[in-house]
Short mmCIF file of C-alpha atoms in Angstrom, two decimals:
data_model
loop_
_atom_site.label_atom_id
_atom_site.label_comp_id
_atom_site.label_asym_id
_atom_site.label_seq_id
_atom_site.Cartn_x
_atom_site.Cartn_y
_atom_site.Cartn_z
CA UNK A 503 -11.77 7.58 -4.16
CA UNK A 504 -10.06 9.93 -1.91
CA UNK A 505 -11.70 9.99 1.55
CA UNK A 506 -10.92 13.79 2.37
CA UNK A 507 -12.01 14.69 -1.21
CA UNK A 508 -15.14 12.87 -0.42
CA UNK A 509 -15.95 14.32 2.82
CA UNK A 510 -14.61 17.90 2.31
CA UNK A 511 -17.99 19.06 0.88
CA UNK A 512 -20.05 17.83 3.96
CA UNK A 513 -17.33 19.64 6.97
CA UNK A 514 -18.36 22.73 7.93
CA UNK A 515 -17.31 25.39 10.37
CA UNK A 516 -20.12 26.00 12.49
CA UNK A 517 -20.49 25.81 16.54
CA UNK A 518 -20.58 21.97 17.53
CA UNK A 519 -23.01 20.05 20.46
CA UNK A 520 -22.32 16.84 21.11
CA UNK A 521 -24.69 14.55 20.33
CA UNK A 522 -25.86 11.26 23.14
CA UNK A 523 -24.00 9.00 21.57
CA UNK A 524 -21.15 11.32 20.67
CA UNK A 525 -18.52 8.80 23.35
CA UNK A 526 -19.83 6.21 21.86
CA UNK A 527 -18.52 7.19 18.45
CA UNK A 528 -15.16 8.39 19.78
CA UNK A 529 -15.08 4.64 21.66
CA UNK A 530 -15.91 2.96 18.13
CA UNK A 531 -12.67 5.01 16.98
CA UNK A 532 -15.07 7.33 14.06
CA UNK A 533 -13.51 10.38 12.94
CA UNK A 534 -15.44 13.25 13.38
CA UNK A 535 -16.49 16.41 11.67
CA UNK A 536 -18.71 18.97 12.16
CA UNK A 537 -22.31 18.90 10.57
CA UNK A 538 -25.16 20.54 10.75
CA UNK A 539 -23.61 21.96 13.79
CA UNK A 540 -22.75 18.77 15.94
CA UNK A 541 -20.21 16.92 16.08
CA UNK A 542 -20.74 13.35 13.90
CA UNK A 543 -18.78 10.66 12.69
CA UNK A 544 -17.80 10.79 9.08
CA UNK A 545 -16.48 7.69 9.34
CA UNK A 546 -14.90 4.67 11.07
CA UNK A 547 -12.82 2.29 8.77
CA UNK A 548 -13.32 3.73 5.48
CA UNK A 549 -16.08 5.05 3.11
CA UNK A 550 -15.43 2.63 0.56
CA UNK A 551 -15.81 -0.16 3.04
CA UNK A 552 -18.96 1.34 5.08
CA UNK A 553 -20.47 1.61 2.03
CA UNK A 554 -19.94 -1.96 0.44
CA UNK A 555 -20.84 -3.36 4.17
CA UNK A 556 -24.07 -1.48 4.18
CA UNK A 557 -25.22 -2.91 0.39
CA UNK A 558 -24.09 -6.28 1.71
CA UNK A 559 -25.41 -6.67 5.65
CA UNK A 560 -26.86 -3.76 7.81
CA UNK A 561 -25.30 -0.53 8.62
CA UNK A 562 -25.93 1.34 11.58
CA UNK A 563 -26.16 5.23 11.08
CA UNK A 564 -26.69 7.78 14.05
CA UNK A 565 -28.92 10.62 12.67
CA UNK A 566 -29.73 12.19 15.78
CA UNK A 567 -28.90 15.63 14.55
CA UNK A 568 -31.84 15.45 12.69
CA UNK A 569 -35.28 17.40 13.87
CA UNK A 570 -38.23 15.49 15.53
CA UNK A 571 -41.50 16.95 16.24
CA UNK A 572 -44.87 16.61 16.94
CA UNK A 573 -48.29 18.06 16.45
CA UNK A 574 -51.61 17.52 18.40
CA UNK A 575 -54.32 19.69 19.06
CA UNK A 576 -57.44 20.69 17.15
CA UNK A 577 -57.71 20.97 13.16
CA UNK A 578 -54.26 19.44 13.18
CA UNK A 579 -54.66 17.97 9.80
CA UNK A 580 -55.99 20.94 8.41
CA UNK A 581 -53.09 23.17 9.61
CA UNK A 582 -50.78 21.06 8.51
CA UNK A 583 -52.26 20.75 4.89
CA UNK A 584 -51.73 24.53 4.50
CA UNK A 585 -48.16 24.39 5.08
CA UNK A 586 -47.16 21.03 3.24
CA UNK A 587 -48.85 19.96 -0.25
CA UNK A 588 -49.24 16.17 0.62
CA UNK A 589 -52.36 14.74 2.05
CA UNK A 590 -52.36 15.00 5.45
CA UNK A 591 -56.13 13.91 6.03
CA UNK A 592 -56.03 10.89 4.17
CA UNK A 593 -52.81 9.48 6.26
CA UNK A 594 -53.81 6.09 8.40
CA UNK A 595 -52.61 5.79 11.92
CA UNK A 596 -48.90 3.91 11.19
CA UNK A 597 -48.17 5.34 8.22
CA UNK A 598 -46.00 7.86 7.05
CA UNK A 599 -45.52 10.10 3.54
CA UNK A 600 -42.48 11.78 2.01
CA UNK A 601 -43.33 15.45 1.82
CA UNK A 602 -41.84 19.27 1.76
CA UNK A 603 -41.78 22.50 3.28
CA UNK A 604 -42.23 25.26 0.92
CA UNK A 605 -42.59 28.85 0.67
CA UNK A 606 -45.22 31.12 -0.96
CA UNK A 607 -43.09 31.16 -4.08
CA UNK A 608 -42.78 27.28 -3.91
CA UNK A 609 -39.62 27.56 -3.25
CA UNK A 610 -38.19 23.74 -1.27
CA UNK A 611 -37.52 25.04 2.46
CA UNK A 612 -36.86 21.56 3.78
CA UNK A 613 -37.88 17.82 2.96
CA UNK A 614 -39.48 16.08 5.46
CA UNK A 615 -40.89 12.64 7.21
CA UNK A 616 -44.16 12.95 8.52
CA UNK A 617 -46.32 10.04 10.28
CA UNK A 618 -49.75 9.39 11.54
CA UNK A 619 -49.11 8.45 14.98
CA UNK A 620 -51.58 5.58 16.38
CA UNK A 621 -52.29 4.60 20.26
CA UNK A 622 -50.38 5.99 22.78
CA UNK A 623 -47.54 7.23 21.24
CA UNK A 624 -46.14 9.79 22.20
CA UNK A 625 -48.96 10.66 24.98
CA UNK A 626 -51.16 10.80 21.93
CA UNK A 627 -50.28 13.04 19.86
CA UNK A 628 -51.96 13.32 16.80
CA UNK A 629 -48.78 14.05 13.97
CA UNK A 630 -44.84 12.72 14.03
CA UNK A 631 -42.66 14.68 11.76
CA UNK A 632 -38.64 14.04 11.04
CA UNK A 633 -36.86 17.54 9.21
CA UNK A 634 -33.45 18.04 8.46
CA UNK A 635 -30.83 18.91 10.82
CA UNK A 636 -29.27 21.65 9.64
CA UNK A 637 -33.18 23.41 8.42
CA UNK A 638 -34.53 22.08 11.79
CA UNK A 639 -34.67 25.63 13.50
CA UNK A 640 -35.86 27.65 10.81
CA UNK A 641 -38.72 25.26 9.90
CA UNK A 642 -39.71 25.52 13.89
CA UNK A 643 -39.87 29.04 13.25
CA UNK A 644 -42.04 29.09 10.01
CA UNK A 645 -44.24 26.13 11.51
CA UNK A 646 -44.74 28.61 14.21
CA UNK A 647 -45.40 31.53 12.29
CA UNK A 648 -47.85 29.79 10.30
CA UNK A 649 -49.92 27.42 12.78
CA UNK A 650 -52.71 27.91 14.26
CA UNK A 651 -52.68 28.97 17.98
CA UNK A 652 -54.69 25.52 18.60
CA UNK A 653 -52.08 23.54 17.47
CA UNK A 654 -49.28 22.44 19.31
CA UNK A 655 -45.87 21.90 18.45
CA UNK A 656 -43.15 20.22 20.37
CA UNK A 657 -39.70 19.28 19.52
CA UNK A 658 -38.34 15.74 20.74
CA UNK A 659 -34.66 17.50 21.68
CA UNK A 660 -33.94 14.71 24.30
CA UNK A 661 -34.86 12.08 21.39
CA UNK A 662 -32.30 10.28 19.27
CA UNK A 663 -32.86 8.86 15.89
CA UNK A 664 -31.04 5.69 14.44
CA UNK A 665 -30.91 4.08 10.96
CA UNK A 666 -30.16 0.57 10.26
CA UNK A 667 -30.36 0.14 6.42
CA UNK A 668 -29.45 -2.69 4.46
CA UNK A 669 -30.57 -5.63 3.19
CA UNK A 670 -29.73 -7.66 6.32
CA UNK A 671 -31.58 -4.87 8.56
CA UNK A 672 -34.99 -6.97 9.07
CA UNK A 673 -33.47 -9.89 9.90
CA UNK A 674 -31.02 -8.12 12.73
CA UNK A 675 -34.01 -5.68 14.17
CA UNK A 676 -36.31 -8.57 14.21
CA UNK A 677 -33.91 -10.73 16.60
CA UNK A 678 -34.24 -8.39 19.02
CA UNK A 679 -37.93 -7.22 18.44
CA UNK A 680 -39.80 -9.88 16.58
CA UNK A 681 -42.79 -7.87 15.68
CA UNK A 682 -41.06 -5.43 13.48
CA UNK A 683 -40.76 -8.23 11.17
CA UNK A 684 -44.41 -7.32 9.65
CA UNK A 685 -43.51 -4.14 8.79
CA UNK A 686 -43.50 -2.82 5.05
CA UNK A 687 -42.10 -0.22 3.68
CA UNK A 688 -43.63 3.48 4.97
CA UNK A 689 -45.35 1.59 8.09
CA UNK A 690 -44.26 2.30 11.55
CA UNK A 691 -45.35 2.10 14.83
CA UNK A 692 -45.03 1.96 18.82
CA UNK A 693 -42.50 -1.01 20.38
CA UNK A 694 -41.23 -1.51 24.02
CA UNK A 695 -37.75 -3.20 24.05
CA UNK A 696 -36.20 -3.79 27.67
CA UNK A 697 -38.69 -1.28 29.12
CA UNK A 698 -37.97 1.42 27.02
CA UNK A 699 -40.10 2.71 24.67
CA UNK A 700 -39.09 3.30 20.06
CA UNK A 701 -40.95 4.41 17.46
CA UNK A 702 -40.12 2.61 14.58
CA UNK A 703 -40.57 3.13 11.22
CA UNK A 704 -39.55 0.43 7.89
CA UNK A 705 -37.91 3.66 5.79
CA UNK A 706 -34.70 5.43 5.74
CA UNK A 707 -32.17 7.70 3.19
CA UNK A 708 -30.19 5.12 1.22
CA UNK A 709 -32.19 3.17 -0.94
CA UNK A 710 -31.98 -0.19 0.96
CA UNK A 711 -34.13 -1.72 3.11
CA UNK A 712 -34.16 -0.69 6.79
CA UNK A 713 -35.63 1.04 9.60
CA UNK A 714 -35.43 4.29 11.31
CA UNK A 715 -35.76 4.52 14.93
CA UNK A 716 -36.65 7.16 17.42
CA UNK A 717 -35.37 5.93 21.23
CA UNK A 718 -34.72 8.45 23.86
CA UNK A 719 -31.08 9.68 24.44
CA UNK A 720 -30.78 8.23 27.32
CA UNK A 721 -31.40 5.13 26.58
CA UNK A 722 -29.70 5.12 22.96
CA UNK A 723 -25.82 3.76 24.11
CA UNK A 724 -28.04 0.67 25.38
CA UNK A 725 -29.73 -0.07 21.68
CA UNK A 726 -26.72 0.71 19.48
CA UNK A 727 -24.53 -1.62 21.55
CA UNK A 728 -27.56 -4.07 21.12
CA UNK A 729 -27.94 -3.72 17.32
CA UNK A 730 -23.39 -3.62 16.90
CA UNK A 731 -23.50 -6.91 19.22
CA UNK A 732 -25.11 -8.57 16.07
CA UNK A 733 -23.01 -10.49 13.53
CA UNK A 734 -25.17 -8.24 10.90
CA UNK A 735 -24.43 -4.82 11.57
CA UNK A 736 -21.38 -2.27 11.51
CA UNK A 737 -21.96 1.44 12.48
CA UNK A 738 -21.35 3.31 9.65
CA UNK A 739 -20.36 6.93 9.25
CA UNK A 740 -21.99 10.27 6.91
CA UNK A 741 -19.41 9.70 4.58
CA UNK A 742 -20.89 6.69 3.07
CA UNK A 743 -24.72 7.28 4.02
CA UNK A 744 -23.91 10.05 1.12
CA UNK A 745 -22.77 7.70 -1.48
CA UNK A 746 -25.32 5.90 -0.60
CA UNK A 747 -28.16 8.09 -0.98
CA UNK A 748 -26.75 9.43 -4.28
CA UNK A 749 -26.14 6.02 -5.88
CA UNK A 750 -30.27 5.54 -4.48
CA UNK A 751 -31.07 9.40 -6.52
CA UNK A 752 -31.94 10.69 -3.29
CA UNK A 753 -31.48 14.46 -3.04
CA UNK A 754 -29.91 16.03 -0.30
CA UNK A 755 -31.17 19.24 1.31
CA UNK A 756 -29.16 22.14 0.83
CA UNK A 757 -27.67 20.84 -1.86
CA UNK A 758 -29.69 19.55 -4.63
CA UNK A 759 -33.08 21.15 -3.06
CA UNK A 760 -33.22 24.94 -2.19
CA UNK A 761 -35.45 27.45 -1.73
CA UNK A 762 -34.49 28.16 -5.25
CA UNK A 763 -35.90 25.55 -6.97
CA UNK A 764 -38.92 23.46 -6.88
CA UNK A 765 -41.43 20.41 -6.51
CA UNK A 766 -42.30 19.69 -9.71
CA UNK A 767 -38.36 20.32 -11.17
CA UNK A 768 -37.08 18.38 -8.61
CA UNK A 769 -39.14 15.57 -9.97
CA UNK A 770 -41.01 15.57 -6.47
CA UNK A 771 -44.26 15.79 -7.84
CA UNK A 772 -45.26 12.49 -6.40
CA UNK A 773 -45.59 13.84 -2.79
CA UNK A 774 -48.30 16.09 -3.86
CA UNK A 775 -51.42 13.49 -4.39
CA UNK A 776 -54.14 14.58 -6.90
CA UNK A 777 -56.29 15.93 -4.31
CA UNK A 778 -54.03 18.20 -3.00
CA UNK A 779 -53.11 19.37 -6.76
CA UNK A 780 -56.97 19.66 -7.43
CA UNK A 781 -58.03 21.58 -4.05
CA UNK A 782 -54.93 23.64 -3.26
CA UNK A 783 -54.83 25.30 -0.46
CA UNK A 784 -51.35 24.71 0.79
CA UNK A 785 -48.46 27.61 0.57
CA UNK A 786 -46.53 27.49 -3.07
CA UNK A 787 -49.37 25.88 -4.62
CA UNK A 788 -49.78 28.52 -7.34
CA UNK A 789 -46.23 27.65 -8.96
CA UNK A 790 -46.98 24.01 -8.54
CA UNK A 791 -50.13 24.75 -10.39
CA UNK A 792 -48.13 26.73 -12.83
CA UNK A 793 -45.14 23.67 -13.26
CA UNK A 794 -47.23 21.57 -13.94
CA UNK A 795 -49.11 22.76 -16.35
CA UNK A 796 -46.09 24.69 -18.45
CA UNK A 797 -43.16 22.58 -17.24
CA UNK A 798 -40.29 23.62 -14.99
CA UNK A 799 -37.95 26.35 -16.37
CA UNK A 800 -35.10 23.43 -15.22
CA UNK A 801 -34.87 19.47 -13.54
CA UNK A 802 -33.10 17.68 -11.16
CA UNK A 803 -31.31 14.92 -12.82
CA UNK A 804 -28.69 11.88 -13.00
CA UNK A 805 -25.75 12.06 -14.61
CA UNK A 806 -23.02 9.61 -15.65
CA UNK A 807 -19.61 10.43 -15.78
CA UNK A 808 -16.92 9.09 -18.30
CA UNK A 809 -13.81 8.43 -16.58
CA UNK A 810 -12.62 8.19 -13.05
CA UNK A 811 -12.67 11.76 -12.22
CA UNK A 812 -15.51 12.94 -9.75
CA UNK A 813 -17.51 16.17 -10.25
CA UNK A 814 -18.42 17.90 -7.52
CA UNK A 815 -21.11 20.19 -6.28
CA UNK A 816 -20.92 23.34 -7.98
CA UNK A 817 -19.08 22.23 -10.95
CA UNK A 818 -20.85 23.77 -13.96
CA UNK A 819 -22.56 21.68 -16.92
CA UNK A 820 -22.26 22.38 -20.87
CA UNK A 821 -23.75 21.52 -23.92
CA UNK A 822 -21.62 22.53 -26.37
CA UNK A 823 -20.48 26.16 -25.68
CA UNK A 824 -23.79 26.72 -23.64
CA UNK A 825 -23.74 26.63 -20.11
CA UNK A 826 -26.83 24.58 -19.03
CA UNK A 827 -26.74 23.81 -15.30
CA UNK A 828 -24.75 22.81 -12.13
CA UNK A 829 -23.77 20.01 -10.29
CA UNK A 830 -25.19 19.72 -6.45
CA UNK A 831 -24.02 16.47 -5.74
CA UNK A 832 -21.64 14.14 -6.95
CA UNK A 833 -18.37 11.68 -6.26
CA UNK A 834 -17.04 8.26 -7.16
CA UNK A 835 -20.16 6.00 -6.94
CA UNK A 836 -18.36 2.80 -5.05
CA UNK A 837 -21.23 0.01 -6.00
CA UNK A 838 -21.90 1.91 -9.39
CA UNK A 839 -17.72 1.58 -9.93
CA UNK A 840 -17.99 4.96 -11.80
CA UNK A 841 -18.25 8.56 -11.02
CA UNK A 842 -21.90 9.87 -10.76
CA UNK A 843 -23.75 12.85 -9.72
CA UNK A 844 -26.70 14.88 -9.40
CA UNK A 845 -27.21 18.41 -11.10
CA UNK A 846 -29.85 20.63 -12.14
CA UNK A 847 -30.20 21.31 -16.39
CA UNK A 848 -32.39 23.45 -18.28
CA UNK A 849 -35.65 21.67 -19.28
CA UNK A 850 -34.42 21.11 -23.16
CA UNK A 851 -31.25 19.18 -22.07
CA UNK A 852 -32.84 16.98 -19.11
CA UNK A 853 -34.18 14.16 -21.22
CA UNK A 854 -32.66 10.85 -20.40
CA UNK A 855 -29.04 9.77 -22.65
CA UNK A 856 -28.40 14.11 -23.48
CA UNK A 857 -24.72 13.77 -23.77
CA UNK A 858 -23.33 17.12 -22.06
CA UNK A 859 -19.97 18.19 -20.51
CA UNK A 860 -19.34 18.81 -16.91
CA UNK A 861 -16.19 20.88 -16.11
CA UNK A 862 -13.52 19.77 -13.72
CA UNK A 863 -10.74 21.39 -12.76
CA UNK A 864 -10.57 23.22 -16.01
CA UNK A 865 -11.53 20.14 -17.94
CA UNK A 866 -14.60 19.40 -19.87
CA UNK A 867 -15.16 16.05 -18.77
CA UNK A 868 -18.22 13.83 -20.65
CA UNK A 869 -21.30 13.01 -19.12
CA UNK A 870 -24.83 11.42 -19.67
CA UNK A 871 -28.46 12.34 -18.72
CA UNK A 872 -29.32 9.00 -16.86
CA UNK A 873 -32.20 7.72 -15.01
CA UNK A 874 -32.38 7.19 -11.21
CA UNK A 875 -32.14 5.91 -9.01
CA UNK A 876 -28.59 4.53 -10.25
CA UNK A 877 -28.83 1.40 -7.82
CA UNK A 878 -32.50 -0.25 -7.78
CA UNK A 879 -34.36 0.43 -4.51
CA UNK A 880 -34.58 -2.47 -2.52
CA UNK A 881 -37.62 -1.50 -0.03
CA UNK A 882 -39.86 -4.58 1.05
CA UNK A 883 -43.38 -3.85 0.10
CA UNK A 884 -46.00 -5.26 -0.03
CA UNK A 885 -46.12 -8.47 -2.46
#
């Protein structure tokens, strides 16, 4: 695996902020690139080995860039189940869904975190949500356009957001805050550590165990040194928190989901519970109505590679002369030891073992419908 192959499709041009822990990185010796327009590490000894450290022990990611808001006022839940399609009323104080953004056309606009906050969190606000970084501003702006003037909105700028994933990550959090030990997978809640105040959720973007954690920037430097100063954990750069969440069949925003395609092909229909499918009422539900009941025109799905040659995004997909989707993610899988990515296919060539082509650098290439995710989830749930 070549490490500027496999970070060239995540650098992008754009006008850079720092972010708080942006010396910190520099200090830790990361390279880094621009995303999502900040400046963040891509890496620090090496993809291959950030990756294998992170399956192994606990990885520390900075994912600050990332949007945090929150909601309070009144009808909150109601507002908020017109613009996403997952049941917002039925979501108990510490817990949080997987959900989406989408437009009247159903149309993916942005995947998204969202959490029933619980005691004083947050001066009480009612609604926590976590959006993509590089979406962040534009979802502000439809949120706005589409809320209610009774509820309130804020964004968390001054906040920064950490991930410690891997399968050592419960043991290392819970040395220096015991009580996140009880969490499960998709709970969260309030904890003071040294005075300062983190909202912690058991979740995260790689398919491992872990914990993301919202700690304000100023006090940030002081927990990442904390969490480093442990045996368990490394920080780890983008560069392998991508592997990582492809080898886990996460999809990536921008890339696999776009306002061009949709829930139910992205095989994302489990974030829209039956009562939401039943009573509508959110924006897009008529073509998630309509998907479900015909089928998707086209599907998000795995694919294994034959060979050692990596396709990447935007590489187009046969079967036989027949052009029959696209790849939107992909690269040399390191736990998987094999290529792998992520593409979109027309509905009659998505079923699991389809043997297509994928074409790379004027090469046909074989390749394999197969299921995800490609490395089991290893989230602790409930026994």
């Amino acid at each position: 695996m070549s490490g500027n192959d496999d970070i060239a499709h995540i650098e992008e041009e754009l006008p850079l902020q720092d972010l708080p822990l942006d010396a910190w990185h520099r200090a830790k010796g990361a390279r880094m690139v621009g995303f999502a327009d900040y400046n963040m590490p891509i890496q620090y000894e090496g993809i291959m080995a950030e990756h294998a450290w992170t399956r192994e022990h606990a990885g520390l990611f900075d994912v600050s860039h990332m949007g945090q808001l929150l909601f309070s006022g009144e009808g909150v839940d109601d507002a908020l189940e017109h613009l996403l399609p997952s049941d917002i009323r039925g979501l108990k104080p510490f817990r949080q869904r997987y959900s989406m953004l989408l437009d009247e056309d159903g149309g993916i606009l942005d995947d998204l975190m969202v959490s029933r906050l619980g005691g004083d969190a947050f001066d009480g606000a009612d609604i926590y949500m976590v959006v993509n970084g590089a979406t962040k501003y534009d979802d502000m702006g439809w949120m706005i356009e589409h809320l209610p003037d009774e509820v309130v909105m804020n964004h968390m700028d001054e906040q920064a957001l950490l991930a410690l994933q891997g399968p050592e990550a419960g043991e290392a959090l819970a040395s220096l805050i015991p009580e996140t030990a009880d969490l499960l997978f998709m709970q969260s809640g309030l904890f003071i550590w040294r005075g300062v105040p983190l909202w912690i959720s058991r979740s995260g973007y790689t398919g491992e165990d872990g914990f993301e954690i919202s700690v304000p920037g100023d006090d940030v430097t002081l927990l990442a040194d904390a969490l480093c100063g442990l045996p368990q954990v490394k920080p780890i750069g983008l560069g392998a928190r991508d592997s990582l969440r492809l080898e886990a069949g996460l999809p990536l925003y921008g890339h696999d989901l776009t306002p061009a395609v949709s829930t139910i092909g992205a095989d994302l229909g489990f974030a829209i519970q039956k009562r939401r499918r039943e009573e509508g009422g959110f924006i897009g539900h008529a073509r998630v109505m309509k998907e479900l009941a015909d089928g998707p025109g086209s599907k998000r799905v795995g694919l294994k590679i034959e060979g050692r040659l990596p396709a990447r995004e935007g590489a187009p997909i046969f079967a036989g002369v027949a052009r029959v989707g696209e790849v939107t993610s992909g690269g040399f899988a390191p736990t998987v030891g094999a290529p792998i990515a992520m593409g979109w296919v027309s509905l009659p060539h998505s079923a699991i073992d389809t043997a297509l082509e994928i074409e790379v650098r004027g090469k046909r290439i074989a390749a394999t419908v197969a299921p995800m995710p490609f490395i089991p989830h290893r989230y602790r749930r409930k026994a």
